[in-house]
Coordinates of C-alpha atoms and ligand atoms in Angstrom, one line a residue:
M1004 CA 215.1 -99.2 -15.0
T1005 CA 212.8 -97.8 -12.3
W1006 CA 214.9 -94.9 -11.0
L1007 CA 213.2 -93.1 -8.1
D1008 CA 214.1 -89.9 -9.8
N1009 CA 212.9 -86.4 -10.8
D1010 CA 214.0 -83.7 -13.2
T1011 CA 215.8 -81.7 -10.6
A1012 CA 217.9 -84.6 -9.4
A1013 CA 218.6 -85.7 -13.0
A1014 CA 219.8 -82.2 -14.0
S1015 CA 222.0 -82.0 -10.8
R1016 CA 223.4 -85.4 -11.6
K1017 CA 224.4 -84.4 -15.2
E1018 CA 226.2 -81.4 -13.9
F1019 CA 227.9 -83.5 -11.2
A1020 CA 229.1 -86.1 -13.7
A1021 CA 230.4 -83.3 -16.0
A1022 CA 232.3 -81.6 -13.2
L1023 CA 233.8 -85.0 -12.1
D1024 CA 235.1 -85.6 -15.6
P1025 CA 235.8 -82.2 -17.2
S1026 CA 238.1 -83.5 -19.9
H1027 CA 235.4 -86.1 -20.9
T1028 CA 237.9 -88.9 -20.8
S1029 CA 236.5 -91.3 -18.2
A1030 CA 234.6 -94.4 -19.3
W1031 CA 232.6 -94.0 -16.1
R1032 CA 231.1 -90.6 -16.8
D1033 CA 227.8 -92.1 -18.1
A1034 CA 227.5 -94.3 -15.0
F1035 CA 227.9 -91.2 -12.7
A1036 CA 225.4 -89.3 -14.9
S1037 CA 222.9 -92.2 -14.8
V1038 CA 223.0 -93.8 -11.4
P1039 CA 221.0 -91.7 -8.9
R1040 CA 223.3 -91.2 -5.9
H1041 CA 220.4 -89.8 -3.9
V1042 CA 218.6 -93.2 -4.0
F1043 CA 221.7 -94.8 -2.4
V1044 CA 222.2 -91.9 0.1
P1045 CA 218.7 -91.2 1.2
S1046 CA 220.1 -89.3 4.2
F1047 CA 223.5 -88.6 5.7
Y1048 CA 225.1 -87.1 8.8
T1049 CA 227.0 -83.9 9.0
Q1050 CA 229.0 -82.5 11.9
G1051 CA 228.0 -79.1 13.2
A1052 CA 230.4 -76.5 14.6
A1053 CA 230.2 -78.0 18.1
G1054 CA 231.0 -81.4 16.8
A1055 CA 227.5 -82.9 17.2
W1056 CA 226.2 -85.0 14.3
E1057 CA 223.1 -83.8 12.5
H1058 CA 220.9 -85.9 10.3
V1059 CA 220.2 -84.5 6.8
G1060 CA 217.5 -85.9 4.6
P1061 CA 215.6 -85.1 1.4
G1062 CA 213.4 -82.5 3.1
D1063 CA 216.4 -80.6 4.5
P1064 CA 218.0 -77.6 2.8
G1065 CA 221.2 -78.5 0.9
Y1066 CA 220.5 -82.2 0.8
L1067 CA 220.4 -82.6 -3.0
E1068 CA 223.3 -80.2 -3.5
A1069 CA 225.4 -82.2 -1.0
V1070 CA 224.5 -85.6 -2.7
Y1071 CA 225.5 -84.2 -6.1
S1072 CA 228.7 -82.6 -5.0
D1073 CA 232.2 -84.0 -4.7
H1074 CA 232.0 -84.9 -1.0
A1075 CA 232.2 -88.0 1.1
L1076 CA 228.9 -88.4 3.0
T1077 CA 228.8 -90.2 6.4
T1078 CA 225.9 -92.6 6.3
Q1079 CA 226.3 -94.7 9.5
L1080 CA 227.5 -93.9 13.0
D1081 CA 228.2 -96.4 15.8
E1082 CA 226.9 -95.9 19.4
R1083 CA 229.9 -93.6 20.2
G1084 CA 229.2 -91.4 17.2
I1085 CA 232.1 -92.7 15.2
P1086 CA 231.5 -93.1 11.4
T1087 CA 231.3 -96.7 10.3
S1088 CA 230.1 -96.3 6.8
S1089 CA 230.0 -93.6 4.2
S1090 CA 229.5 -92.9 0.5
S1091 CA 233.1 -92.1 -0.6
E1092 CA 234.2 -88.8 -2.3
P1093 CA 233.0 -89.2 -5.9
S1094 CA 236.3 -87.9 -7.4
V1095 CA 238.2 -90.6 -5.4
M1096 CA 235.6 -93.3 -6.5
L1097 CA 236.2 -92.2 -10.1
A1098 CA 240.0 -92.3 -9.8
M1099 CA 239.7 -95.8 -8.4
L1100 CA 237.3 -96.9 -11.1
D1101 CA 239.5 -95.4 -13.9
A1102 CA 242.5 -97.2 -12.4
L1103 CA 240.5 -100.5 -12.4
D1104 CA 240.7 -100.4 -16.2
A1105 CA 237.6 -102.6 -16.5
R1106 CA 235.7 -103.4 -19.7
E1107 CA 232.0 -104.4 -20.1
G1108 CA 231.7 -108.0 -19.1
D1109 CA 234.6 -108.1 -16.7
T1110 CA 233.8 -109.8 -13.4
V1111 CA 234.5 -107.6 -10.4
F1112 CA 234.6 -108.2 -6.6
E1113 CA 234.0 -105.3 -4.3
L1114 CA 234.9 -105.2 -0.6
G1115 CA 232.7 -102.7 1.2
T1116 CA 229.2 -102.5 -0.2
G1117 CA 228.2 -99.6 2.1
T1118 CA 225.3 -97.7 0.5
G1119 CA 225.5 -99.8 -2.7
Y1120 CA 226.3 -96.8 -4.8
N1121 CA 229.6 -98.1 -6.1
A1122 CA 228.1 -101.5 -6.7
A1123 CA 225.4 -99.7 -8.8
L1124 CA 228.0 -97.8 -10.8
L1125 CA 229.9 -101.1 -11.4
S1126 CA 226.6 -102.9 -12.4
H1127 CA 225.5 -100.1 -14.7
R1128 CA 228.8 -100.3 -16.7
L1129 CA 229.9 -103.9 -16.4
G1130 CA 226.6 -105.7 -16.1
E1131 CA 224.9 -106.7 -12.8
E1132 CA 225.6 -110.4 -13.3
N1133 CA 229.4 -109.6 -13.2
V1134 CA 229.4 -107.8 -9.9
T1135 CA 229.9 -109.4 -6.5
T1136 CA 229.9 -107.1 -3.4
I1137 CA 230.3 -107.8 0.3
D1138 CA 230.0 -105.8 3.5
V1139 CA 230.7 -107.0 7.0
D1140 CA 227.5 -105.3 8.3
P1141 CA 224.2 -107.1 7.6
E1142 CA 222.2 -103.9 8.1
L1143 CA 224.1 -102.3 5.3
T1144 CA 223.9 -105.2 2.9
G1145 CA 220.2 -105.4 3.5
A1146 CA 219.6 -101.7 2.8
A1147 CA 221.9 -101.7 -0.2
A1148 CA 220.2 -104.8 -1.7
Q1149 CA 216.8 -103.0 -1.5
R1150 CA 218.2 -99.8 -3.0
L1151 CA 219.9 -101.6 -5.8
A1152 CA 216.6 -103.5 -6.5
D1153 CA 214.7 -100.2 -6.5
A1154 CA 217.2 -99.0 -9.1
G1155 CA 216.5 -102.2 -11.2
L1156 CA 220.0 -103.7 -10.4
H1157 CA 220.7 -107.1 -9.0
P1158 CA 224.4 -107.7 -8.4
F1159 CA 225.4 -110.6 -6.0
I1160 CA 225.5 -109.2 -2.5
A1161 CA 226.9 -111.1 0.5
T1162 CA 227.5 -110.3 4.2
G1163 CA 230.9 -111.2 5.8
D1164 CA 234.6 -110.2 5.9
G1165 CA 235.4 -109.2 2.4
A1166 CA 239.1 -110.1 3.0
G1167 CA 238.0 -113.7 2.3
G1168 CA 236.7 -112.7 -1.1
W1169 CA 233.9 -114.9 -2.3
P1170 CA 235.3 -118.2 -3.7
G1171 CA 232.0 -119.4 -5.1
R1172 CA 232.0 -116.7 -7.8
A1173 CA 235.7 -116.6 -8.5
P1174 CA 237.8 -116.1 -10.6
Y1175 CA 237.5 -112.3 -10.8
R1176 CA 239.1 -110.1 -13.4
R1177 CA 238.9 -107.0 -11.1
F1178 CA 238.9 -106.3 -7.4
I1179 CA 238.0 -103.0 -5.7
A1180 CA 238.1 -102.4 -2.0
T1181 CA 236.5 -99.3 -0.5
A1182 CA 237.7 -99.9 3.1
A1183 CA 241.3 -99.4 3.9
L1184 CA 243.5 -102.5 4.0
R1185 CA 246.9 -103.1 5.4
A1186 CA 248.0 -105.5 2.6
I1187 CA 246.3 -107.2 -0.4
P1188 CA 244.3 -110.1 1.1
D1189 CA 245.6 -113.6 0.2
A1190 CA 242.1 -114.5 -1.0
F1191 CA 242.1 -111.8 -3.7
L1192 CA 245.3 -113.3 -5.1
K1193 CA 243.9 -116.8 -5.0
Q1194 CA 240.6 -115.8 -6.6
A1195 CA 242.2 -113.6 -9.3
A1196 CA 241.9 -114.5 -13.0
P1197 CA 245.2 -114.2 -14.9
G1198 CA 246.2 -110.6 -15.3
A1199 CA 243.6 -109.4 -12.8
V1200 CA 243.8 -105.8 -11.5
I1201 CA 243.3 -105.0 -7.8
V1202 CA 242.6 -101.4 -6.7
A1203 CA 242.5 -100.9 -2.9
P1204 CA 243.2 -98.3 -0.3
V1205 CA 246.3 -99.4 1.6
G1206 CA 247.2 -97.2 4.4
Y1207 CA 246.5 -93.6 3.3
G1208 CA 247.1 -94.3 -0.4
I1209 CA 245.4 -96.2 -3.2
L1210 CA 247.3 -99.2 -4.5
R1211 CA 246.8 -100.6 -8.0
V1212 CA 248.2 -104.1 -8.5
T1213 CA 248.4 -106.4 -11.5
V1214 CA 248.4 -110.1 -10.7
T1215 CA 251.3 -111.3 -12.9
T1216 CA 251.3 -115.1 -12.1
P1217 CA 249.3 -117.0 -9.4
G1218 CA 250.1 -115.4 -6.0
H1219 CA 252.4 -112.8 -7.5
G1220 CA 251.8 -109.2 -8.4
T1221 CA 253.3 -105.8 -8.9
G1222 CA 251.9 -102.3 -8.5
W1223 CA 252.1 -98.7 -7.5
F1224 CA 250.2 -96.1 -5.6
L1225 CA 248.0 -93.6 -7.4
P1226 CA 248.7 -89.9 -6.7
T1227 CA 245.2 -89.6 -5.2
P1228 CA 245.3 -89.2 -1.4
A1229 CA 242.9 -91.6 0.4
H1230 CA 241.3 -91.5 3.8
F1231 CA 239.1 -94.6 3.8
M1232 CA 237.6 -96.2 6.9
P1233 CA 239.7 -99.1 8.0
R1234 CA 238.5 -102.6 7.4
R1235 CA 236.8 -103.5 10.7
T1236 CA 239.1 -105.6 12.9
P1237 CA 239.5 -105.8 16.7
S1238 CA 242.2 -103.4 18.1
A1239 CA 243.7 -102.4 21.5
P1240 CA 243.0 -98.9 22.9
P1241 CA 245.9 -96.5 23.3
A1242 CA 247.9 -96.8 26.5
F1243 CA 248.1 -93.1 27.3
D1244 CA 248.0 -93.6 31.1
A1245 CA 251.1 -95.9 30.9
A1246 CA 252.8 -93.5 28.5
R1247 CA 252.4 -90.6 31.0
E1248 CA 254.5 -92.6 33.5
A1249 CA 257.2 -93.5 30.9
E1250 CA 260.7 -92.1 31.0
P1251 CA 260.7 -89.1 28.6
T1252 CA 263.3 -88.8 25.8
K1253 CA 263.9 -86.0 23.3
T1254 CA 263.2 -85.9 19.6
T1255 CA 264.0 -83.6 16.6
A1256 CA 261.1 -85.1 14.5
A1257 CA 258.2 -82.7 14.4
P1258 CA 254.9 -84.0 15.8
S1259 CA 253.0 -82.1 13.0
D1260 CA 254.8 -84.3 10.4
V1261 CA 252.8 -87.4 11.7
L1262 CA 249.6 -85.6 10.6
G1263 CA 251.1 -84.1 7.5
R1264 CA 254.1 -85.0 5.3
L1265 CA 254.8 -88.4 6.9
R1266 CA 251.2 -89.5 7.1
F1267 CA 251.3 -91.8 4.0
P1268 CA 254.7 -93.4 4.5
L1269 CA 253.8 -93.9 8.2
S1270 CA 250.7 -95.9 7.1
L1271 CA 253.0 -98.3 5.3
A1272 CA 255.7 -98.4 8.0
L1273 CA 253.1 -98.9 10.8
P1274 CA 250.1 -100.5 9.1
G1275 CA 246.8 -99.9 10.9
H1276 CA 248.2 -97.4 13.3
T1277 CA 245.9 -94.7 14.7
T1278 CA 246.8 -91.1 15.6
C1279 CA 245.3 -88.3 17.6
S1280 CA 246.3 -84.8 18.4
W1281 CA 246.0 -82.3 21.3
R1282 CA 245.5 -78.6 20.7
N1283 CA 245.5 -75.5 22.9
D1284 CA 242.7 -72.9 23.2
K1285 CA 244.0 -71.2 20.1
G1286 CA 243.7 -74.4 18.1
E1287 CA 247.5 -74.8 17.9
L1288 CA 248.9 -78.3 17.9
T1289 CA 250.6 -79.2 21.2
A1290 CA 251.1 -82.9 20.9
V1291 CA 250.3 -86.0 18.9
G1292 CA 249.6 -89.6 20.0
I1293 CA 250.1 -92.7 18.0
W1294 CA 249.2 -96.3 18.7
T1295 CA 249.0 -99.7 17.0
Q1296 CA 246.9 -102.8 17.4
D1297 CA 249.4 -104.5 19.7
G1298 CA 249.1 -101.8 22.3
A1299 CA 252.3 -99.9 21.6
T1300 CA 251.7 -96.2 22.2
A1301 CA 253.8 -93.1 21.8
T1302 CA 253.1 -89.4 22.6
A1303 CA 255.2 -86.5 21.3
H1304 CA 254.9 -82.9 22.5
V1305 CA 255.9 -80.0 20.3
S1306 CA 258.6 -79.1 22.8
G1307 CA 260.4 -82.3 21.7
T1308 CA 259.5 -84.6 24.6
V1309 CA 258.5 -88.1 23.7
R1310 CA 257.1 -91.0 25.8
Q1311 CA 256.9 -94.5 24.4
V1312 CA 255.4 -97.7 25.9
G1313 CA 254.5 -101.2 24.7
P1314 CA 256.1 -103.9 22.6
R1315 CA 257.4 -101.5 19.9
R1316 CA 259.0 -98.0 20.0
L1317 CA 256.6 -96.2 17.5
W1318 CA 258.3 -92.8 17.7
D1319 CA 261.6 -94.4 16.6
V1320 CA 259.8 -95.3 13.3
V1321 CA 258.6 -91.7 12.9
E1322 CA 262.2 -90.5 13.4
G1323 CA 263.5 -93.0 10.8
L1324 CA 261.0 -91.7 8.3
A1325 CA 261.7 -88.1 9.1
E1326 CA 265.4 -88.8 8.3
T1327 CA 264.6 -90.7 5.1
F1328 CA 262.3 -88.0 3.6
A1329 CA 263.5 -84.4 3.4
G1330 CA 260.0 -83.2 2.2
E1331 CA 256.7 -84.8 1.5
P1332 CA 257.2 -87.9 -0.6
Q1333 CA 254.9 -88.4 -3.6
R1334 CA 252.5 -91.3 -3.4
Q1335 CA 253.1 -92.4 -7.0
E1336 CA 256.8 -92.9 -6.2
F1337 CA 255.9 -95.9 -3.9
H1338 CA 255.6 -99.3 -5.5
V1339 CA 254.6 -102.8 -4.2
N1340 CA 255.9 -106.3 -5.0
I1341 CA 253.8 -109.2 -4.0
T1342 CA 254.8 -112.9 -3.6
P1343 CA 252.9 -115.6 -1.8
S1344 CA 255.0 -115.1 1.3
R1345 CA 255.7 -111.4 1.3
Q1346 CA 254.3 -108.0 0.3
T1347 CA 256.9 -105.2 0.2
A1348 CA 256.4 -101.5 -0.5
W1349 CA 259.4 -99.6 -1.8
Y1350 CA 260.2 -96.0 -2.6
R1351 CA 261.6 -95.0 -6.0
T1352 CA 263.9 -98.0 -6.6
S1353 CA 263.6 -101.6 -5.5
D1354 CA 266.8 -101.3 -3.5
G1355 CA 265.6 -98.0 -1.9
P1356 CA 263.8 -97.6 1.4
A1357 CA 261.3 -100.5 1.8
W1358 CA 258.7 -101.7 4.2
D1359 CA 257.1 -105.1 4.6
L1360 CA 253.3 -105.0 4.7
P1361 CA 251.7 -107.3 7.2
Q1362 CA 251.4 -110.9 6.3
P1363 CA 248.4 -111.1 4.0
Q1364 CA 245.2 -112.2 5.9
Ligands
SAM1535 C1 233.6 -96.2 2.6 S1 232.5 -97.4 3.0 C2 232.0 -98.1 1.5 C3 231.4 -97.2 0.4 C4 230.6 -98.0 -0.6 N1 231.5 -98.7 -1.6 C5 229.6 -97.2 -1.3 O1 229.6 -97.0 -2.5 O2 228.7 -96.6 -0.5 C6 233.4 -98.7 3.7 C7 232.6 -99.9 4.0 O3 233.5 -101.0 4.2 C8 232.8 -101.9 5.1 N2 233.7 -102.8 5.7 C9 234.6 -102.5 6.8 N3 235.3 -103.7 7.1 C10 234.9 -104.6 6.2 C11 235.2 -106.0 6.0 N4 236.1 -106.6 6.8 N5 234.6 -106.7 5.0 C12 233.7 -106.1 4.2 N6 233.3 -104.8 4.4 C13 233.9 -104.1 5.3 C14 232.1 -100.9 6.1 O4 231.0 -101.6 6.7 C15 231.7 -99.8 5.2 O5 230.3 -100.0 4.7

């Protein structure tokens, strides 16, 4: 392999892999110790104190340390300065790869090529001929293909919406998504080999599903929190102007819960929702906003005043969850059942609180 490497990077990488897997139990340790993350992240963006993005490259202080540390690194921004691609947090990548339970020779489909680093880890361990990776952004797939080739790896790379899978190379024994989904795409279930395993961020958790029979699966969430970029889809902006005019009501649910203890269940109950917060000069939370793709919007002030507009009353959902959960529910207590017509997340027992995930795309 023609790694664009040097002794300093190789030494940093060994330490990095050892720190990621201190108990020496992961089958992926050698991949993390061998694949040079710096080749796949030749530069990244970091946000300064004032919020402005700064570009950091190999000549800059701290570059190599950051690349070989357990941090997600933003690698692409849109014209508004919003991150659109990143190299995920290595410990989360490792947790997902471990959960994939893949063996050498397993075929794997990845949604979200990004930098190509995860595709390189997969190719290193499972064999490049077994890896299919897709990203929606041609600029990213072009750059990833070049970096993978520089590293001597040639997995199959395509550009498009990964929710469609890639039927031409199906069936797959394993699926891994590195952009947040709202439900397991129908195409994954159709392109799955018997007994296939799917690991994907759904809402703010990581779901691991086993495909039991065609179109059917069962699974649960890993304990690992996940904050992946959403799969790119069109969405409506929040209707804050209309909300300001709405009749106020009172709530006992705490706005801070939306950003804290209810964050994960809310991502199942209101798939694809977005939140924002307002703070005073001291940095204290004063209000939160929440909106969904259909234009429904709610704002809740810490004084207990709520305003809701649009086709759904989003704050009513928050109140329902605040009543259901006394504290912060553990992700691993949430399970999912999949049939061809329905995907349902449930808490603790199958007759407990449950939420239908959106119809698979
Ligand atoms: C966290 S990054 C992926 C990190 C990547 N696996 C790596 O190792 O660098 C998420 C990626 O998902 C991609 N993405 C978003 N929506 C997508 C879609 N519908 N289909 C395929 N890729 C998508 C984004 O362009 C972004 O590159």
